[in-house]
XYZ file of C-alpha atoms in Angstrom:
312
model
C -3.860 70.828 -23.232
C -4.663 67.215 -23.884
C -3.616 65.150 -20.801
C -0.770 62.461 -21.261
C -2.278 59.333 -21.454
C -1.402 57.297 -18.500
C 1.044 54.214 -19.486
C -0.367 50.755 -18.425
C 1.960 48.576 -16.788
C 2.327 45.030 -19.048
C 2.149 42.974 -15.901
C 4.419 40.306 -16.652
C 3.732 36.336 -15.498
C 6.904 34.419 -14.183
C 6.060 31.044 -15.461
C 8.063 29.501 -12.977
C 6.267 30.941 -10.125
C 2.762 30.426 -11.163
C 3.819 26.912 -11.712
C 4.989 26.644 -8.045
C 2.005 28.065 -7.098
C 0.048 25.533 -9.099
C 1.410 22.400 -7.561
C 1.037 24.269 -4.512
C -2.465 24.502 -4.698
C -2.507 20.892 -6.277
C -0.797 19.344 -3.168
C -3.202 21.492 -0.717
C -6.305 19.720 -2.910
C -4.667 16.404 -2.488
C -3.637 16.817 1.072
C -7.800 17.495 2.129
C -8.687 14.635 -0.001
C -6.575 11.902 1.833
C -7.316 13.493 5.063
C -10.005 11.139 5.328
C -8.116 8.303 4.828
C -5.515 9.206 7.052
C -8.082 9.610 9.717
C -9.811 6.271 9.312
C -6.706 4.362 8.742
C -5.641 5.163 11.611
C -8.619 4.432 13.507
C -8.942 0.878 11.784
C -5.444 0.162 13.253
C -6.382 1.428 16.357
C -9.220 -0.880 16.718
C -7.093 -4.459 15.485
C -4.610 -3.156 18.338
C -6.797 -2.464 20.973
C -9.824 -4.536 20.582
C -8.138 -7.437 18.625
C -4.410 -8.300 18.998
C -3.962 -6.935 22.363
C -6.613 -9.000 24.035
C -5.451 -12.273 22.262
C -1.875 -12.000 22.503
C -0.956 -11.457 18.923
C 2.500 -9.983 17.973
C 2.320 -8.816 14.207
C 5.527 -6.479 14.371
C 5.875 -2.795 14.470
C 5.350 -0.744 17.709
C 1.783 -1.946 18.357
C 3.524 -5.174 18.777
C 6.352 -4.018 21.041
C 3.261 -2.387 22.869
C 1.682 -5.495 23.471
C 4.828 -6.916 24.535
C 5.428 -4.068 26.841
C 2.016 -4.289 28.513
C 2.263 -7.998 28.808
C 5.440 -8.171 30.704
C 4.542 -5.128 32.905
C 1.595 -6.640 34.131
C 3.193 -10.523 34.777
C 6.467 -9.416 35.877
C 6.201 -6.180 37.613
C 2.507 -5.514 38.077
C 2.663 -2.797 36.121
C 0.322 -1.722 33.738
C 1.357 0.146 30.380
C -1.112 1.232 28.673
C -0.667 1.386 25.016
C -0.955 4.685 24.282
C 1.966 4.954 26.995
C 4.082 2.307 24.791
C 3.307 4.349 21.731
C 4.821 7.118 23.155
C 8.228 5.765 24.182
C 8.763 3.640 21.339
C 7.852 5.871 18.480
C 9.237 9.093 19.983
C 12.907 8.321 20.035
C 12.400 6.425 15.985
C 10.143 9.911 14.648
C 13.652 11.755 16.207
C 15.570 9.554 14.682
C 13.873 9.778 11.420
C 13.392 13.517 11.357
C 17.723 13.847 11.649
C 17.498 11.092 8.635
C 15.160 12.162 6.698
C 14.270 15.696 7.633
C 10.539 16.674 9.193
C 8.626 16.685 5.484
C 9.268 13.192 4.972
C 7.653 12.084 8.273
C 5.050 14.681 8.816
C 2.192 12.268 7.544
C 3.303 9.593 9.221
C 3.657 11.701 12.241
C 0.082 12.901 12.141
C -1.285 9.272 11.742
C 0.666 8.516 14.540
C -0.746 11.121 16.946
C -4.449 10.318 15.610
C -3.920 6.762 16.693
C -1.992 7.232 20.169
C -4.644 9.751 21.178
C -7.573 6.993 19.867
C -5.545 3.916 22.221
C -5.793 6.443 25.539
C -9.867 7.735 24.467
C -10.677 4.408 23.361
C -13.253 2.322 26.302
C -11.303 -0.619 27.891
C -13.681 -3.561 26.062
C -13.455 -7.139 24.782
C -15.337 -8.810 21.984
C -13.356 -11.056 20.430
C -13.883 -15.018 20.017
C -11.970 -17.468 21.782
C -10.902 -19.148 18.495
C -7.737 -17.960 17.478
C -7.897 -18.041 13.970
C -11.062 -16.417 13.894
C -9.080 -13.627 15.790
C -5.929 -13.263 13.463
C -8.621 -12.948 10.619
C -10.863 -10.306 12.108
C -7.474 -8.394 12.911
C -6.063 -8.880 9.878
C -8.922 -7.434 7.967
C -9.075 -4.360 10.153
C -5.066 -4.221 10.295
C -5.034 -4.925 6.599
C -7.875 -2.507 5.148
C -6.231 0.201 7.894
C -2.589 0.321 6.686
C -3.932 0.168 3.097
C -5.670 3.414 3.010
C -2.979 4.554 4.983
C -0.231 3.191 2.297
C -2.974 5.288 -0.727
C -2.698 8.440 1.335
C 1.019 8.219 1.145
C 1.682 7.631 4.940
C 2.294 4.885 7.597
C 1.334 4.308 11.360
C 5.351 4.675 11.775
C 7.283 2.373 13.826
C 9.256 -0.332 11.902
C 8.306 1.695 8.690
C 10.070 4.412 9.544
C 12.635 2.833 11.023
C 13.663 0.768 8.446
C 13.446 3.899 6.302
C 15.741 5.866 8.778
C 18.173 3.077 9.196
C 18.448 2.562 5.024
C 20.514 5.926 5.382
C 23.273 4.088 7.293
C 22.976 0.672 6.197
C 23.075 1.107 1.972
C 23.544 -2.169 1.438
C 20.403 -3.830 2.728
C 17.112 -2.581 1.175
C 14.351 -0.803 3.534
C 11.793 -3.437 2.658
C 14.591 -5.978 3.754
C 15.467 -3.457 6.767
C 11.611 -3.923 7.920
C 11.175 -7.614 7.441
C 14.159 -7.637 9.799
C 12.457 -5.388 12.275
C 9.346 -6.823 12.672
C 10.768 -10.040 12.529
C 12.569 -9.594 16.144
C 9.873 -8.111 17.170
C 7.479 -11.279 16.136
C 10.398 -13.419 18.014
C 9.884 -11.547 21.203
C 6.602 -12.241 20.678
C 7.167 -15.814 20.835
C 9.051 -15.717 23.813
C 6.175 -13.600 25.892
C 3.280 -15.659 24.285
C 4.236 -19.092 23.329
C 4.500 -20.591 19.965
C 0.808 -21.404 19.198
C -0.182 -17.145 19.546
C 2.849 -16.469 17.451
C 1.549 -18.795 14.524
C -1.294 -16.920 14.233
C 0.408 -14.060 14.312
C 2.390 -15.046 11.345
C -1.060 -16.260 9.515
C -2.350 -12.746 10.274
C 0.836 -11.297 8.637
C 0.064 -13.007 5.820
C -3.588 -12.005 5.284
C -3.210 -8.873 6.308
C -0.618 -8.400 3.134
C -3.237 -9.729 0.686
C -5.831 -7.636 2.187
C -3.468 -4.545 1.810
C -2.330 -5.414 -1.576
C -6.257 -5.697 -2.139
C -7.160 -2.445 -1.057
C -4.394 -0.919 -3.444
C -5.099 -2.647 -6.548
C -8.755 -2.827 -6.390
C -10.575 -1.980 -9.379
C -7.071 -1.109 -11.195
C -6.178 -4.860 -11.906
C -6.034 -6.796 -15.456
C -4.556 -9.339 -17.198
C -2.691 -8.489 -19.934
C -2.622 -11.354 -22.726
C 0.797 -11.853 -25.676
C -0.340 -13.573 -28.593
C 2.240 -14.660 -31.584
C 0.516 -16.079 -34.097
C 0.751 -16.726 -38.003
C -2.891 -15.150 -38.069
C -2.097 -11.965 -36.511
C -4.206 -9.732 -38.421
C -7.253 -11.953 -38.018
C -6.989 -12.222 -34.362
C -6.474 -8.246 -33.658
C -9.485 -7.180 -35.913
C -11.776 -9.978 -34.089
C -10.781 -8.873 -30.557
C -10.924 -5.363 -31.253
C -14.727 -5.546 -33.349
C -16.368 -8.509 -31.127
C -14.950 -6.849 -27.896
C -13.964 -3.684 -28.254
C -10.167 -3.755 -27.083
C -7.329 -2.046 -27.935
C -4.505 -4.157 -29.234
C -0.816 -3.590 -29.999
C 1.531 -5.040 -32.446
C 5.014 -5.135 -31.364
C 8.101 -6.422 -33.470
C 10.207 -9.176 -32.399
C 12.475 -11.412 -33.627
C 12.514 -15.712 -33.040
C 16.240 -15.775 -31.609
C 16.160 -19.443 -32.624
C 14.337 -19.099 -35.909
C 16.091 -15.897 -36.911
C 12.698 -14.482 -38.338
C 10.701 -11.523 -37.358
C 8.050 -11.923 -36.215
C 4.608 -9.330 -34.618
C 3.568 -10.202 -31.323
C -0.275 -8.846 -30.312
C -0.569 -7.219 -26.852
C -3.934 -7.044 -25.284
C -4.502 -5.402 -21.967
C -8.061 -7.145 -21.059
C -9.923 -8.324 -17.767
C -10.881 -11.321 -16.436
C -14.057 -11.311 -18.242
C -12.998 -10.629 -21.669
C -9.757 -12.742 -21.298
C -11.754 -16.089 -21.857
C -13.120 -14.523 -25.191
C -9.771 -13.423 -26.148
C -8.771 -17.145 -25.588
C -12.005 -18.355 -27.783
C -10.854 -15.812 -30.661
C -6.967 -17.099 -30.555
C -8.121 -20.611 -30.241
C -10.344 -20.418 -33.398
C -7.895 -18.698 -35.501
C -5.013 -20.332 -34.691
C -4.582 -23.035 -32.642
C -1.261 -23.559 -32.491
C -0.514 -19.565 -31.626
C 1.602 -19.140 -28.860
C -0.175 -17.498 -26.193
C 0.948 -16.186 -22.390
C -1.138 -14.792 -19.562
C -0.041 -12.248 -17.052
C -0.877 -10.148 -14.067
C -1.393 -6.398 -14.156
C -1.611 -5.208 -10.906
C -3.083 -1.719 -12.348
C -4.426 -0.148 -15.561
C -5.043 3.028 -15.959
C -6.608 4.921 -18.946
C -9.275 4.568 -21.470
C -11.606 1.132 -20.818
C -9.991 0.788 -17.359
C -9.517 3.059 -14.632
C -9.305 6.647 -16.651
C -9.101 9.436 -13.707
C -5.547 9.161 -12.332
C -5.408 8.965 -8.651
């Protein structure tokens, strides 16, 4: 007797699931890769707090600055001394609560472990003191560190919490004021009772270190990304595009538009270029035409071939 042949099974592929399991695997590879920056962020802003702001009396915002405050007054008022880790704690415990009924625990489970990384660094951290007795000197150093911190923080997708996340939080209640708007209000009370422990000279600074530290963040995001991207309406269009693209090997775009005062249509060139080439680009537009209209603008990040081609 010849034996029955055995049916295979046809194993059949859900694409749904293997999709889910894709991203899955996707956000695991992500997760270890900004793991890194979550640790080191977080030990930057550890550092401008401990070794920088506290000892100088500077009140940026957020809970490091309510820490500060806390500290301060303890010690003058009650001889009491708070330890920052201590004013980590009870501020940012009741606002992660508070987020977590908000927001629910995945939206504040990076922030969350930032925030344990640096509350654990403020208690292990050696009481020292090396900063300069020049102020301004001071509000740069911790800006730099505070900046550079909070901006690999910001890439990893995650905060050091506190006004953050409470701005976040509170945008679930209050609709009709923005979180950004929420968090400029936060930290600006927080800045105020600044003032009132520290005097108004510290609290300048503090406001100049605001300031720097939001270039330095914006920095840190955009760096390497950034171009300038350069509109060009001319009567020698086709002149100008073949020279730019030959001579300097960019892309350029014609788009269609129409002179709402002229009632002609008209192409408009759009070159995506950096600093470097923009001059050239200017050279090329000049010698063609120099009565071509011609605008400059900021692009804060571009992404693809010539620029920055592996998407982050």
């Amino acid at each position: 007797m010849k034996k029955a042949k055995k049916e295979r099974k046809v194993k059949t592929v859900n694409p749904e699931k293997e999709a889910k399991k894709l991203r899955r695997r996707q956000s695991i590879k992500r997760t270890l890769k900004e793991l890194p920056l979550l640790i080191i962020g977080a030990t930057l802003t550890a550092v401008a707090t401990k070794y920088v702001y506290d000892p100088a009396g500077l009140v940026t915002g957020g809970v490091s600055g309510l820490s500060i405050i806390a500290k301060s007054v303890g010690l003058s008022y009650y001889g009491i001394d708070i330890p920052l880790w201590m004013g980590s704690l009870i501020f940012n415990v009741p606002i992660f609560l508070y987020a977590i009924k908000q927001s629910g625990i995945k939206h504040v489970i990076r922030t969350g472990f930032v925030w344990l990384i640096l509350t654990a660094e403020l208690y292990f951290m050696p009481d020292m003191s090396f900063i300069p007795d020049n102020l301004l000197l001071v509000a740069i150093y911790g800006s730099i560190l505070m900046g550079v911190g909070s901006g690999m923080l910001l890439s990893a997708r995650a905060t050091s919490g506190g006004s953050d996340m409470l701005g976040e939080a509170l945008h679930h209640t209050i609709r009709s004021v923005s979180v950004g708007r929420l968090i400029q209000i936060i930290d600006g009370l927080i800045v105020a009772l600044g003032l009132v422990t520290f005097g108004i000279e510290h609290t300048l600074y503090a406001i100049i270190s605001v300031y720097i530290m939001g270039r330095v963040i914006d920095i840190y995001l955009h760096k390497g990304k950034s171009a300038k991207m350069a509109t060009i309406i001319s009567e020698k269009n086709d002149e100008i595009a073949q020279e730019i693209m030959t001579s300097l090997d960019r892309g350029v775009t014609g788009l269609y538009g129409s002179g709402m005062y002229t009632g002609k249509d008209k192409r408009v060139l759009l070159c995506i270029c950096s600093n470097k080439d923009l001059v050239e680009i200017k050279d090329i537009v000049k010698k063609h035409d120099p009565k071509a209209f011609f605008v400059v603008g900021n692009v804060d990040e571009a992404m693809g071939e010539g620029f920055l081609e592996e998407w982050y």
